[in-house]
Amino acid sequence: MFQSTNTADAITDATLNLVSFLYGNWNKILLSIAILVIALLVIKFLKIALAQISKDYKLPPKLLRTLNTVVTYGTLILAIVNILAVFNIQLYSLIVSLGLISAVIVLGSQLVISNLLGGTIVYIEKPFEVGDVIKVGENTGVVEGISFRSTTMRGLNGLVITIPNSTYLTISITNFTRTRQYLVKLPFTAPRDVSMSGLVDALRSKASAVPGLVEDMEGSLYKLGINKDNVDYELHFWISDPRASEEARSRVVDIIGQFLPQKDKAGT
């Protein structure tokens, strides 16, 4: 009987304390509810915006789910920190004390984040698509696959090349499929007494023999050096597909050879 009385008294005290707390902090409670409601509205608005962006730029479902998760938890954590601050419970000092750990985590995941950012750029801006012939740095090939972490392409030598998506944050991309123009530079040497003035016209007249030659792009012949016996030239011409560059060079060498004595060779 004595225990029941103590239990009843404890319940009564707890109820009175709760009522007292609610009465004394009603303004803080209302502010906290307002913060939570605003946070939920912000989350809903951001999710709608992300859904529209995903539809416009055809983002993969996996990326959309990741972004929604980051938005939801990030906004809720920020709201909870501010609600606790309303009741004079400061977490900012704890956050600052965890700064070193956060810095280590960020540095450790920097490459992962960079790859995700690069992959996002590829999906949103679409500088290339599967099947395009592109050049990234010193690598040229056909795009075979695109993921968030990396891009896979088959090089002109037949080897499969995997390029981290973080590369696209600092290195330019050349898309030959979209430009349909690839400049080929072919150096050669000719005797001084041999005129090469008709070479560009000859190249134009035999355009069908050169794979992928862009006929509406005028070829150019430049003199790079001269001595008492020879002149160093460089012929510039355009083709539509870099994969045909070696065969095109070979055909153009044959055309140059028609201007040279038999003992001289083009492409040296």
JSON list of N, CA, C and O in Angstrom, two decimals, residues 15-73:
[
{"chain": "A", "resi": 15, "resn": "THR", "atom": "N", "xyz": [3.76, 14.68, -13.61]},
{"chain": "A", "resi": 15, "resn": "THR", "atom": "CA", "xyz": [2.75, 15.42, -14.38]},
{"chain": "A", "resi": 15, "resn": "THR", "atom": "C", "xyz": [2.85, 16.91, -14.11]},
{"chain": "A", "resi": 15, "resn": "THR", "atom": "O", "xyz": [2.78, 17.73, -15.04]},
{"chain": "A", "resi": 16, "resn": "LEU", "atom": "N", "xyz": [3.02, 17.26, -12.82]},
{"chain": "A", "resi": 16, "resn": "LEU", "atom": "CA", "xyz": [3.15, 18.68, -12.46]},
{"chain": "A", "resi": 16, "resn": "LEU", "atom": "C", "xyz": [4.40, 19.29, -13.08]},
{"chain": "A", "resi": 16, "resn": "LEU", "atom": "O", "xyz": [4.37, 20.44, -13.56]},
{"chain": "A", "resi": 17, "resn": "ASN", "atom": "N", "xyz": [5.49, 18.53, -13.07]},
{"chain": "A", "resi": 17, "resn": "ASN", "atom": "CA", "xyz": [6.73, 19.03, -13.67]},
{"chain": "A", "resi": 17, "resn": "ASN", "atom": "C", "xyz": [6.56, 19.24, -15.18]},
{"chain": "A", "resi": 17, "resn": "ASN", "atom": "O", "xyz": [7.07, 20.21, -15.75]},
{"chain": "A", "resi": 18, "resn": "LEU", "atom": "N", "xyz": [5.86, 18.30, -15.84]},
{"chain": "A", "resi": 18, "resn": "LEU", "atom": "CA", "xyz": [5.63, 18.42, -17.28]},
{"chain": "A", "resi": 18, "resn": "LEU", "atom": "C", "xyz": [4.78, 19.64, -17.60]},
{"chain": "A", "resi": 18, "resn": "LEU", "atom": "O", "xyz": [5.08, 20.41, -18.51]},
{"chain": "A", "resi": 19, "resn": "VAL", "atom": "N", "xyz": [3.71, 19.82, -16.80]},
{"chain": "A", "resi": 19, "resn": "VAL", "atom": "CA", "xyz": [2.84, 20.98, -17.01]},
{"chain": "A", "resi": 19, "resn": "VAL", "atom": "C", "xyz": [3.62, 22.27, -16.79]},
{"chain": "A", "resi": 19, "resn": "VAL", "atom": "O", "xyz": [3.50, 23.24, -17.53]},
{"chain": "A", "resi": 20, "resn": "SER", "atom": "N", "xyz": [4.44, 22.26, -15.72]},
{"chain": "A", "resi": 20, "resn": "SER", "atom": "CA", "xyz": [5.24, 23.44, -15.42]},
{"chain": "A", "resi": 20, "resn": "SER", "atom": "C", "xyz": [6.23, 23.74, -16.55]},
{"chain": "A", "resi": 20, "resn": "SER", "atom": "O", "xyz": [6.42, 24.90, -16.94]},
{"chain": "A", "resi": 21, "resn": "PHE", "atom": "N", "xyz": [6.82, 22.67, -17.09]},
{"chain": "A", "resi": 21, "resn": "PHE", "atom": "CA", "xyz": [7.78, 22.85, -18.18]},
{"chain": "A", "resi": 21, "resn": "PHE", "atom": "C", "xyz": [7.09, 23.41, -19.43]},
{"chain": "A", "resi": 21, "resn": "PHE", "atom": "O", "xyz": [7.58, 24.33, -20.08]},
{"chain": "A", "resi": 22, "resn": "LEU", "atom": "N", "xyz": [5.92, 22.81, -19.74]},
{"chain": "A", "resi": 22, "resn": "LEU", "atom": "CA", "xyz": [5.19, 23.27, -20.93]},
{"chain": "A", "resi": 22, "resn": "LEU", "atom": "C", "xyz": [4.73, 24.72, -20.76]},
{"chain": "A", "resi": 22, "resn": "LEU", "atom": "O", "xyz": [4.80, 25.51, -21.72]},
{"chain": "A", "resi": 23, "resn": "TYR", "atom": "N", "xyz": [4.26, 25.05, -19.56]},
{"chain": "A", "resi": 23, "resn": "TYR", "atom": "CA", "xyz": [3.79, 26.41, -19.32]},
{"chain": "A", "resi": 23, "resn": "TYR", "atom": "C", "xyz": [4.94, 27.41, -19.36]},
{"chain": "A", "resi": 23, "resn": "TYR", "atom": "O", "xyz": [4.81, 28.50, -19.90]},
{"chain": "A", "resi": 24, "resn": "GLY", "atom": "N", "xyz": [6.08, 27.03, -18.81]},
{"chain": "A", "resi": 24, "resn": "GLY", "atom": "CA", "xyz": [7.20, 27.96, -18.74]},
{"chain": "A", "resi": 24, "resn": "GLY", "atom": "C", "xyz": [7.97, 28.07, -20.04]},
{"chain": "A", "resi": 24, "resn": "GLY", "atom": "O", "xyz": [8.76, 29.01, -20.22]},
{"chain": "A", "resi": 25, "resn": "ASN", "atom": "N", "xyz": [7.78, 27.10, -20.95]},
{"chain": "A", "resi": 25, "resn": "ASN", "atom": "CA", "xyz": [8.56, 27.11, -22.21]},
{"chain": "A", "resi": 25, "resn": "ASN", "atom": "C", "xyz": [7.66, 27.03, -23.44]},
{"chain": "A", "resi": 25, "resn": "ASN", "atom": "O", "xyz": [8.10, 26.56, -24.48]},
{"chain": "A", "resi": 26, "resn": "TRP", "atom": "N", "xyz": [6.40, 27.48, -23.28]},
{"chain": "A", "resi": 26, "resn": "TRP", "atom": "CA", "xyz": [5.47, 27.36, -24.41]},
{"chain": "A", "resi": 26, "resn": "TRP", "atom": "C", "xyz": [5.98, 28.09, -25.65]},
{"chain": "A", "resi": 26, "resn": "TRP", "atom": "O", "xyz": [5.80, 27.63, -26.79]},
{"chain": "A", "resi": 27, "resn": "ASN", "atom": "N", "xyz": [6.66, 29.23, -25.46]},
{"chain": "A", "resi": 27, "resn": "ASN", "atom": "CA", "xyz": [7.16, 29.97, -26.61]},
{"chain": "A", "resi": 27, "resn": "ASN", "atom": "C", "xyz": [8.29, 29.22, -27.32]},
{"chain": "A", "resi": 27, "resn": "ASN", "atom": "O", "xyz": [8.40, 29.21, -28.55]},
{"chain": "A", "resi": 28, "resn": "LYS", "atom": "N", "xyz": [9.15, 28.57, -26.52]},
{"chain": "A", "resi": 28, "resn": "LYS", "atom": "CA", "xyz": [10.23, 27.79, -27.12]},
{"chain": "A", "resi": 28, "resn": "LYS", "atom": "C", "xyz": [9.70, 26.56, -27.84]},
{"chain": "A", "resi": 28, "resn": "LYS", "atom": "O", "xyz": [10.22, 26.16, -28.90]},
{"chain": "A", "resi": 29, "resn": "ILE", "atom": "N", "xyz": [8.64, 25.96, -27.26]},
{"chain": "A", "resi": 29, "resn": "ILE", "atom": "CA", "xyz": [8.04, 24.79, -27.90]},
{"chain": "A", "resi": 29, "resn": "ILE", "atom": "C", "xyz": [7.41, 25.16, -29.24]},
{"chain": "A", "resi": 29, "resn": "ILE", "atom": "O", "xyz": [7.58, 24.46, -30.25]},
{"chain": "A", "resi": 30, "resn": "LEU", "atom": "N", "xyz": [6.70, 26.29, -29.27]},
{"chain": "A", "resi": 30, "resn": "LEU", "atom": "CA", "xyz": [6.11, 26.75, -30.53]},
{"chain": "A", "resi": 30, "resn": "LEU", "atom": "C", "xyz": [7.18, 27.06, -31.57]},
{"chain": "A", "resi": 30, "resn": "LEU", "atom": "O", "xyz": [7.02, 26.74, -32.76]},
{"chain": "A", "resi": 31, "resn": "LEU", "atom": "N", "xyz": [8.28, 27.67, -31.12]},
{"chain": "A", "resi": 31, "resn": "LEU", "atom": "CA", "xyz": [9.38, 27.98, -32.04]},
{"chain": "A", "resi": 31, "resn": "LEU", "atom": "C", "xyz": [10.00, 26.69, -32.58]},
{"chain": "A", "resi": 31, "resn": "LEU", "atom": "O", "xyz": [10.33, 26.59, -33.77]},
{"chain": "A", "resi": 32, "resn": "SER", "atom": "N", "xyz": [10.13, 25.70, -31.71]},
{"chain": "A", "resi": 32, "resn": "SER", "atom": "CA", "xyz": [10.70, 24.42, -32.14]},
{"chain": "A", "resi": 32, "resn": "SER", "atom": "C", "xyz": [9.80, 23.74, -33.17]},
{"chain": "A", "resi": 32, "resn": "SER", "atom": "O", "xyz": [10.27, 23.18, -34.16]},
{"chain": "A", "resi": 33, "resn": "ILE", "atom": "N", "xyz": [8.48, 23.79, -32.93]},
{"chain": "A", "resi": 33, "resn": "ILE", "atom": "CA", "xyz": [7.52, 23.21, -33.89]},
{"chain": "A", "resi": 33, "resn": "ILE", "atom": "C", "xyz": [7.61, 23.94, -35.22]},
{"chain": "A", "resi": 33, "resn": "ILE", "atom": "O", "xyz": [7.59, 23.33, -36.30]},
{"chain": "A", "resi": 34, "resn": "ALA", "atom": "N", "xyz": [7.76, 25.26, -35.17]},
{"chain": "A", "resi": 34, "resn": "ALA", "atom": "CA", "xyz": [7.88, 26.06, -36.39]},
{"chain": "A", "resi": 34, "resn": "ALA", "atom": "C", "xyz": [9.14, 25.67, -37.16]},
{"chain": "A", "resi": 34, "resn": "ALA", "atom": "O", "xyz": [9.11, 25.54, -38.40]},
{"chain": "A", "resi": 35, "resn": "ILE", "atom": "N", "xyz": [10.25, 25.49, -36.44]},
{"chain": "A", "resi": 35, "resn": "ILE", "atom": "CA", "xyz": [11.51, 25.08, -37.09]},
{"chain": "A", "resi": 35, "resn": "ILE", "atom": "C", "xyz": [11.34, 23.72, -37.76]},
{"chain": "A", "resi": 35, "resn": "ILE", "atom": "O", "xyz": [11.79, 23.52, -38.91]},
{"chain": "A", "resi": 36, "resn": "LEU", "atom": "N", "xyz": [10.69, 22.78, -37.09]},
{"chain": "A", "resi": 36, "resn": "LEU", "atom": "CA", "xyz": [10.49, 21.45, -37.65]},
{"chain": "A", "resi": 36, "resn": "LEU", "atom": "C", "xyz": [9.58, 21.49, -38.87]},
{"chain": "A", "resi": 36, "resn": "LEU", "atom": "O", "xyz": [9.86, 20.83, -39.89]},
{"chain": "A", "resi": 37, "resn": "VAL", "atom": "N", "xyz": [8.51, 22.29, -38.80]},
{"chain": "A", "resi": 37, "resn": "VAL", "atom": "CA", "xyz": [7.60, 22.41, -39.95]},
{"chain": "A", "resi": 37, "resn": "VAL", "atom": "C", "xyz": [8.33, 23.01, -41.14]},
{"chain": "A", "resi": 37, "resn": "VAL", "atom": "O", "xyz": [8.19, 22.54, -42.29]},
{"chain": "A", "resi": 38, "resn": "ILE", "atom": "N", "xyz": [9.10, 24.06, -40.89]},
{"chain": "A", "resi": 38, "resn": "ILE", "atom": "CA", "xyz": [9.87, 24.70, -41.97]},
{"chain": "A", "resi": 38, "resn": "ILE", "atom": "C", "xyz": [10.85, 23.70, -42.58]},
{"chain": "A", "resi": 38, "resn": "ILE", "atom": "O", "xyz": [11.02, 23.64, -43.80]},
{"chain": "A", "resi": 39, "resn": "ALA", "atom": "N", "xyz": [11.51, 22.91, -41.73]},
{"chain": "A", "resi": 39, "resn": "ALA", "atom": "CA", "xyz": [12.46, 21.91, -42.23]},
{"chain": "A", "resi": 39, "resn": "ALA", "atom": "C", "xyz": [11.77, 20.90, -43.13]},
{"chain": "A", "resi": 39, "resn": "ALA", "atom": "O", "xyz": [12.28, 20.54, -44.19]},
{"chain": "A", "resi": 40, "resn": "LEU", "atom": "N", "xyz": [10.58, 20.43, -42.72]},
{"chain": "A", "resi": 40, "resn": "LEU", "atom": "CA", "xyz": [9.84, 19.46, -43.53]},
{"chain": "A", "resi": 40, "resn": "LEU", "atom": "C", "xyz": [9.40, 20.07, -44.86]},
{"chain": "A", "resi": 40, "resn": "LEU", "atom": "O", "xyz": [9.43, 19.40, -45.90]},
{"chain": "A", "resi": 41, "resn": "LEU", "atom": "N", "xyz": [9.01, 21.36, -44.83]},
{"chain": "A", "resi": 41, "resn": "LEU", "atom": "CA", "xyz": [8.63, 22.04, -46.07]},
{"chain": "A", "resi": 41, "resn": "LEU", "atom": "C", "xyz": [9.83, 22.20, -47.00]},
{"chain": "A", "resi": 41, "resn": "LEU", "atom": "O", "xyz": [9.72, 22.04, -48.22]},
{"chain": "A", "resi": 42, "resn": "VAL", "atom": "N", "xyz": [10.98, 22.53, -46.41]},
{"chain": "A", "resi": 42, "resn": "VAL", "atom": "CA", "xyz": [12.21, 22.67, -47.20]},
{"chain": "A", "resi": 42, "resn": "VAL", "atom": "C", "xyz": [12.58, 21.34, -47.85]},
{"chain": "A", "resi": 42, "resn": "VAL", "atom": "O", "xyz": [12.94, 21.27, -49.03]},
{"chain": "A", "resi": 43, "resn": "ILE", "atom": "N", "xyz": [12.47, 20.25, -47.07]},
{"chain": "A", "resi": 43, "resn": "ILE", "atom": "CA", "xyz": [12.78, 18.92, -47.61]},
{"chain": "A", "resi": 43, "resn": "ILE", "atom": "C", "xyz": [11.85, 18.59, -48.78]},
{"chain": "A", "resi": 43, "resn": "ILE", "atom": "O", "xyz": [12.29, 18.10, -49.84]},
{"chain": "A", "resi": 44, "resn": "LYS", "atom": "N", "xyz": [10.56, 18.88, -48.61]},
{"chain": "A", "resi": 44, "resn": "LYS", "atom": "CA", "xyz": [9.59, 18.59, -49.67]},
{"chain": "A", "resi": 44, "resn": "LYS", "atom": "C", "xyz": [9.89, 19.41, -50.91]},
{"chain": "A", "resi": 44, "resn": "LYS", "atom": "O", "xyz": [9.87, 18.89, -52.05]},
{"chain": "A", "resi": 45, "resn": "PHE", "atom": "N", "xyz": [10.20, 20.70, -50.73]},
{"chain": "A", "resi": 45, "resn": "PHE", "atom": "CA", "xyz": [10.51, 21.56, -51.87]},
{"chain": "A", "resi": 45, "resn": "PHE", "atom": "C", "xyz": [11.76, 21.08, -52.60]},
{"chain": "A", "resi": 45, "resn": "PHE", "atom": "O", "xyz": [11.79, 21.02, -53.84]},
{"chain": "A", "resi": 46, "resn": "LEU", "atom": "N", "xyz": [12.81, 20.75, -51.83]},
{"chain": "A", "resi": 46, "resn": "LEU", "atom": "CA", "xyz": [14.06, 20.30, -52.45]},
{"chain": "A", "resi": 46, "resn": "LEU", "atom": "C", "xyz": [13.88, 18.98, -53.19]},
{"chain": "A", "resi": 46, "resn": "LEU", "atom": "O", "xyz": [14.46, 18.77, -54.27]},
{"chain": "A", "resi": 47, "resn": "LYS", "atom": "N", "xyz": [13.06, 18.08, -52.65]},
{"chain": "A", "resi": 47, "resn": "LYS", "atom": "CA", "xyz": [12.81, 16.81, -53.34]},
{"chain": "A", "resi": 47, "resn": "LYS", "atom": "C", "xyz": [12.07, 17.03, -54.65]},
{"chain": "A", "resi": 47, "resn": "LYS", "atom": "O", "xyz": [12.35, 16.36, -55.66]},
{"chain": "A", "resi": 48, "resn": "ILE", "atom": "N", "xyz": [11.12, 17.97, -54.64]},
{"chain": "A", "resi": 48, "resn": "ILE", "atom": "CA", "xyz": [10.40, 18.28, -55.89]},
{"chain": "A", "resi": 48, "resn": "ILE", "atom": "C", "xyz": [11.37, 18.86, -56.92]},
{"chain": "A", "resi": 48, "resn": "ILE", "atom": "O", "xyz": [11.34, 18.50, -58.11]},
{"chain": "A", "resi": 49, "resn": "ALA", "atom": "N", "xyz": [12.25, 19.76, -56.44]},
{"chain": "A", "resi": 49, "resn": "ALA", "atom": "CA", "xyz": [13.23, 20.37, -57.35]},
{"chain": "A", "resi": 49, "resn": "ALA", "atom": "C", "xyz": [14.19, 19.31, -57.90]},
{"chain": "A", "resi": 49, "resn": "ALA", "atom": "O", "xyz": [14.50, 19.31, -59.10]},
{"chain": "A", "resi": 50, "resn": "LEU", "atom": "N", "xyz": [14.63, 18.39, -57.04]},
{"chain": "A", "resi": 50, "resn": "LEU", "atom": "CA", "xyz": [15.53, 17.33, -57.49]},
{"chain": "A", "resi": 50, "resn": "LEU", "atom": "C", "xyz": [14.84, 16.40, -58.49]},
{"chain": "A", "resi": 50, "resn": "LEU", "atom": "O", "xyz": [15.46, 15.95, -59.46]},
{"chain": "A", "resi": 51, "resn": "ALA", "atom": "N", "xyz": [13.57, 16.13, -58.26]},
{"chain": "A", "resi": 51, "resn": "ALA", "atom": "CA", "xyz": [12.82, 15.27, -59.19]},
{"chain": "A", "resi": 51, "resn": "ALA", "atom": "C", "xyz": [12.71, 15.91, -60.56]},
{"chain": "A", "resi": 51, "resn": "ALA", "atom": "O", "xyz": [12.85, 15.24, -61.59]},
{"chain": "A", "resi": 52, "resn": "GLN", "atom": "N", "xyz": [12.51, 17.23, -60.59]},
{"chain": "A", "resi": 52, "resn": "GLN", "atom": "CA", "xyz": [12.42, 17.94, -61.86]},
{"chain": "A", "resi": 52, "resn": "GLN", "atom": "C", "xyz": [13.77, 17.96, -62.56]},
{"chain": "A", "resi": 52, "resn": "GLN", "atom": "O", "xyz": [13.86, 17.77, -63.79]},
{"chain": "A", "resi": 53, "resn": "ILE", "atom": "N", "xyz": [14.84, 18.20, -61.79]},
{"chain": "A", "resi": 53, "resn": "ILE", "atom": "CA", "xyz": [16.19, 18.19, -62.36]},
{"chain": "A", "resi": 53, "resn": "ILE", "atom": "C", "xyz": [16.51, 16.81, -62.91]},
{"chain": "A", "resi": 53, "resn": "ILE", "atom": "O", "xyz": [17.08, 16.67, -64.00]},
{"chain": "A", "resi": 54, "resn": "SER", "atom": "N", "xyz": [16.13, 15.77, -62.15]},
{"chain": "A", "resi": 54, "resn": "SER", "atom": "CA", "xyz": [16.37, 14.40, -62.61]},
{"chain": "A", "resi": 54, "resn": "SER", "atom": "C", "xyz": [15.63, 14.11, -63.91]},
{"chain": "A", "resi": 54, "resn": "SER", "atom": "O", "xyz": [16.16, 13.44, -64.80]},
{"chain": "A", "resi": 55, "resn": "LYS", "atom": "N", "xyz": [14.42, 14.64, -64.03]},
{"chain": "A", "resi": 55, "resn": "LYS", "atom": "CA", "xyz": [13.63, 14.42, -65.25]},
{"chain": "A", "resi": 55, "resn": "LYS", "atom": "C", "xyz": [14.23, 15.18, -66.42]},
{"chain": "A", "resi": 55, "resn": "LYS", "atom": "O", "xyz": [14.32, 14.65, -67.54]},
{"chain": "A", "resi": 56, "resn": "ASP", "atom": "N", "xyz": [14.67, 16.43, -66.19]},
{"chain": "A", "resi": 56, "resn": "ASP", "atom": "CA", "xyz": [15.22, 17.25, -67.26]},
{"chain": "A", "resi": 56, "resn": "ASP", "atom": "C", "xyz": [16.54, 16.72, -67.78]},
{"chain": "A", "resi": 56, "resn": "ASP", "atom": "O", "xyz": [16.80, 16.72, -68.98]},
{"chain": "A", "resi": 57, "resn": "TYR", "atom": "N", "xyz": [17.39, 16.28, -66.85]},
{"chain": "A", "resi": 57, "resn": "TYR", "atom": "CA", "xyz": [18.74, 15.85, -67.22]},
{"chain": "A", "resi": 57, "resn": "TYR", "atom": "C", "xyz": [18.91, 14.34, -67.23]},
{"chain": "A", "resi": 57, "resn": "TYR", "atom": "O", "xyz": [20.02, 13.84, -67.41]},
{"chain": "A", "resi": 58, "resn": "LYS", "atom": "N", "xyz": [17.82, 13.61, -66.99]},
{"chain": "A", "resi": 58, "resn": "LYS", "atom": "CA", "xyz": [17.82, 12.15, -67.05]},
{"chain": "A", "resi": 58, "resn": "LYS", "atom": "C", "xyz": [18.87, 11.56, -66.12]},
{"chain": "A", "resi": 58, "resn": "LYS", "atom": "O", "xyz": [19.70, 10.73, -66.51]},
{"chain": "A", "resi": 59, "resn": "LEU", "atom": "N", "xyz": [18.84, 12.01, -64.86]},
{"chain": "A", "resi": 59, "resn": "LEU", "atom": "CA", "xyz": [19.75, 11.46, -63.86]},
{"chain": "A", "resi": 59, "resn": "LEU", "atom": "C", "xyz": [19.36, 10.03, -63.53]},
{"chain": "A", "resi": 59, "resn": "LEU", "atom": "O", "xyz": [18.17, 9.69, -63.53]},
{"chain": "A", "resi": 60, "resn": "PRO", "atom": "N", "xyz": [20.33, 9.17, -63.26]},
{"chain": "A", "resi": 60, "resn": "PRO", "atom": "CA", "xyz": [20.00, 7.79, -62.89]},
{"chain": "A", "resi": 60, "resn": "PRO", "atom": "C", "xyz": [19.27, 7.75, -61.55]},
{"chain": "A", "resi": 60, "resn": "PRO", "atom": "O", "xyz": [19.53, 8.59, -60.68]},
{"chain": "A", "resi": 61, "resn": "PRO", "atom": "N", "xyz": [18.39, 6.78, -61.36]},
{"chain": "A", "resi": 61, "resn": "PRO", "atom": "CA", "xyz": [17.62, 6.68, -60.09]},
{"chain": "A", "resi": 61, "resn": "PRO", "atom": "C", "xyz": [18.51, 6.60, -58.85]},
{"chain": "A", "resi": 61, "resn": "PRO", "atom": "O", "xyz": [18.17, 7.12, -57.80]},
{"chain": "A", "resi": 62, "resn": "LYS", "atom": "N", "xyz": [19.67, 5.93, -58.98]},
{"chain": "A", "resi": 62, "resn": "LYS", "atom": "CA", "xyz": [20.56, 5.79, -57.84]},
{"chain": "A", "resi": 62, "resn": "LYS", "atom": "C", "xyz": [21.06, 7.13, -57.35]},
{"chain": "A", "resi": 62, "resn": "LYS", "atom": "O", "xyz": [21.12, 7.40, -56.14]},
{"chain": "A", "resi": 63, "resn": "LEU", "atom": "N", "xyz": [21.40, 8.03, -58.28]},
{"chain": "A", "resi": 63, "resn": "LEU", "atom": "CA", "xyz": [21.87, 9.36, -57.89]},
{"chain": "A", "resi": 63, "resn": "LEU", "atom": "C", "xyz": [20.74, 10.15, -57.24]},
{"chain": "A", "resi": 63, "resn": "LEU", "atom": "O", "xyz": [20.96, 10.86, -56.24]},
{"chain": "A", "resi": 64, "resn": "LEU", "atom": "N", "xyz": [19.53, 10.04, -57.80]},
{"chain": "A", "resi": 64, "resn": "LEU", "atom": "CA", "xyz": [18.40, 10.77, -57.23]},
{"chain": "A", "resi": 64, "resn": "LEU", "atom": "C", "xyz": [18.12, 10.31, -55.80]},
{"chain": "A", "resi": 64, "resn": "LEU", "atom": "O", "xyz": [17.86, 11.15, -54.92]},
{"chain": "A", "resi": 65, "resn": "ARG", "atom": "N", "xyz": [18.19, 9.01, -55.57]},
{"chain": "A", "resi": 65, "resn": "ARG", "atom": "CA", "xyz": [17.97, 8.51, -54.20]},
{"chain": "A", "resi": 65, "resn": "ARG", "atom": "C", "xyz": [19.04, 9.02, -53.24]},
{"chain": "A", "resi": 65, "resn": "ARG", "atom": "O", "xyz": [18.75, 9.39, -52.10]},
{"chain": "A", "resi": 66, "resn": "THR", "atom": "N", "xyz": [20.28, 9.06, -53.71]},
{"chain": "A", "resi": 66, "resn": "THR", "atom": "CA", "xyz": [21.38, 9.55, -52.87]},
{"chain": "A", "resi": 66, "resn": "THR", "atom": "C", "xyz": [21.18, 11.02, -52.53]},
{"chain": "A", "resi": 66, "resn": "THR", "atom": "O", "xyz": [21.34, 11.43, -51.37]},
{"chain": "A", "resi": 67, "resn": "LEU", "atom": "N", "xyz": [20.82, 11.82, -53.52]},
{"chain": "A", "resi": 67, "resn": "LEU", "atom": "CA", "xyz": [20.60, 13.24, -53.28]},
{"chain": "A", "resi": 67, "resn": "LEU", "atom": "C", "xyz": [19.43, 13.48, -52.33]},
{"chain": "A", "resi": 67, "resn": "LEU", "atom": "O", "xyz": [19.49, 14.35, -51.45]},
{"chain": "A", "resi": 68, "resn": "ASN", "atom": "N", "xyz": [18.36, 12.71, -52.50]},
{"chain": "A", "resi": 68, "resn": "ASN", "atom": "CA", "xyz": [17.20, 12.84, -51.60]},
{"chain": "A", "resi": 68, "resn": "ASN", "atom": "C", "xyz": [17.58, 12.48, -50.15]},
{"chain": "A", "resi": 68, "resn": "ASN", "atom": "O", "xyz": [17.14, 13.14, -49.20]},
{"chain": "A", "resi": 69, "resn": "THR", "atom": "N", "xyz": [18.40, 11.46, -49.99]},
{"chain": "A", "resi": 69, "resn": "THR", "atom": "CA", "xyz": [18.84, 11.06, -48.66]},
{"chain": "A", "resi": 69, "resn": "THR", "atom": "C", "xyz": [19.70, 12.15, -48.02]},
{"chain": "A", "resi": 69, "resn": "THR", "atom": "O", "xyz": [19.52, 12.50, -46.83]},
{"chain": "A", "resi": 70, "resn": "VAL", "atom": "N", "xyz": [20.61, 12.71, -48.79]},
{"chain": "A", "resi": 70, "resn": "VAL", "atom": "CA", "xyz": [21.47, 13.78, -48.27]},
{"chain": "A", "resi": 70, "resn": "VAL", "atom": "C", "xyz": [20.64, 15.00, -47.87]},
{"chain": "A", "resi": 70, "resn": "VAL", "atom": "O", "xyz": [20.84, 15.59, -46.80]},
{"chain": "A", "resi": 71, "resn": "VAL", "atom": "N", "xyz": [19.69, 15.37, -48.73]},
{"chain": "A", "resi": 71, "resn": "VAL", "atom": "CA", "xyz": [18.83, 16.52, -48.44]},
{"chain": "A", "resi": 71, "resn": "VAL", "atom": "C", "xyz": [18.00, 16.28, -47.18]},
{"chain": "A", "resi": 71, "resn": "VAL", "atom": "O", "xyz": [17.90, 17.16, -46.31]},
{"chain": "A", "resi": 72, "resn": "THR", "atom": "N", "xyz": [17.40, 15.09, -47.06]},
{"chain": "A", "resi": 72, "resn": "THR", "atom": "CA", "xyz": [16.53, 14.79, -45.92]},
{"chain": "A", "resi": 72, "resn": "THR", "atom": "C", "xyz": [17.29, 14.82, -44.60]},
{"chain": "A", "resi": 72, "resn": "THR", "atom": "O", "xyz": [16.93, 15.55, -43.66]},
{"chain": "A", "resi": 73, "resn": "TYR", "atom": "N", "xyz": [18.35, 14.03, -44.52]},
{"chain": "A", "resi": 73, "resn": "TYR", "atom": "CA", "xyz": [19.09, 13.94, -43.25]},
{"chain": "A", "resi": 73, "resn": "TYR", "atom": "C", "xyz": [19.85, 15.23, -42.95]},
{"chain": "A", "resi": 73, "resn": "TYR", "atom": "O", "xyz": [19.94, 15.63, -41.78]}
]
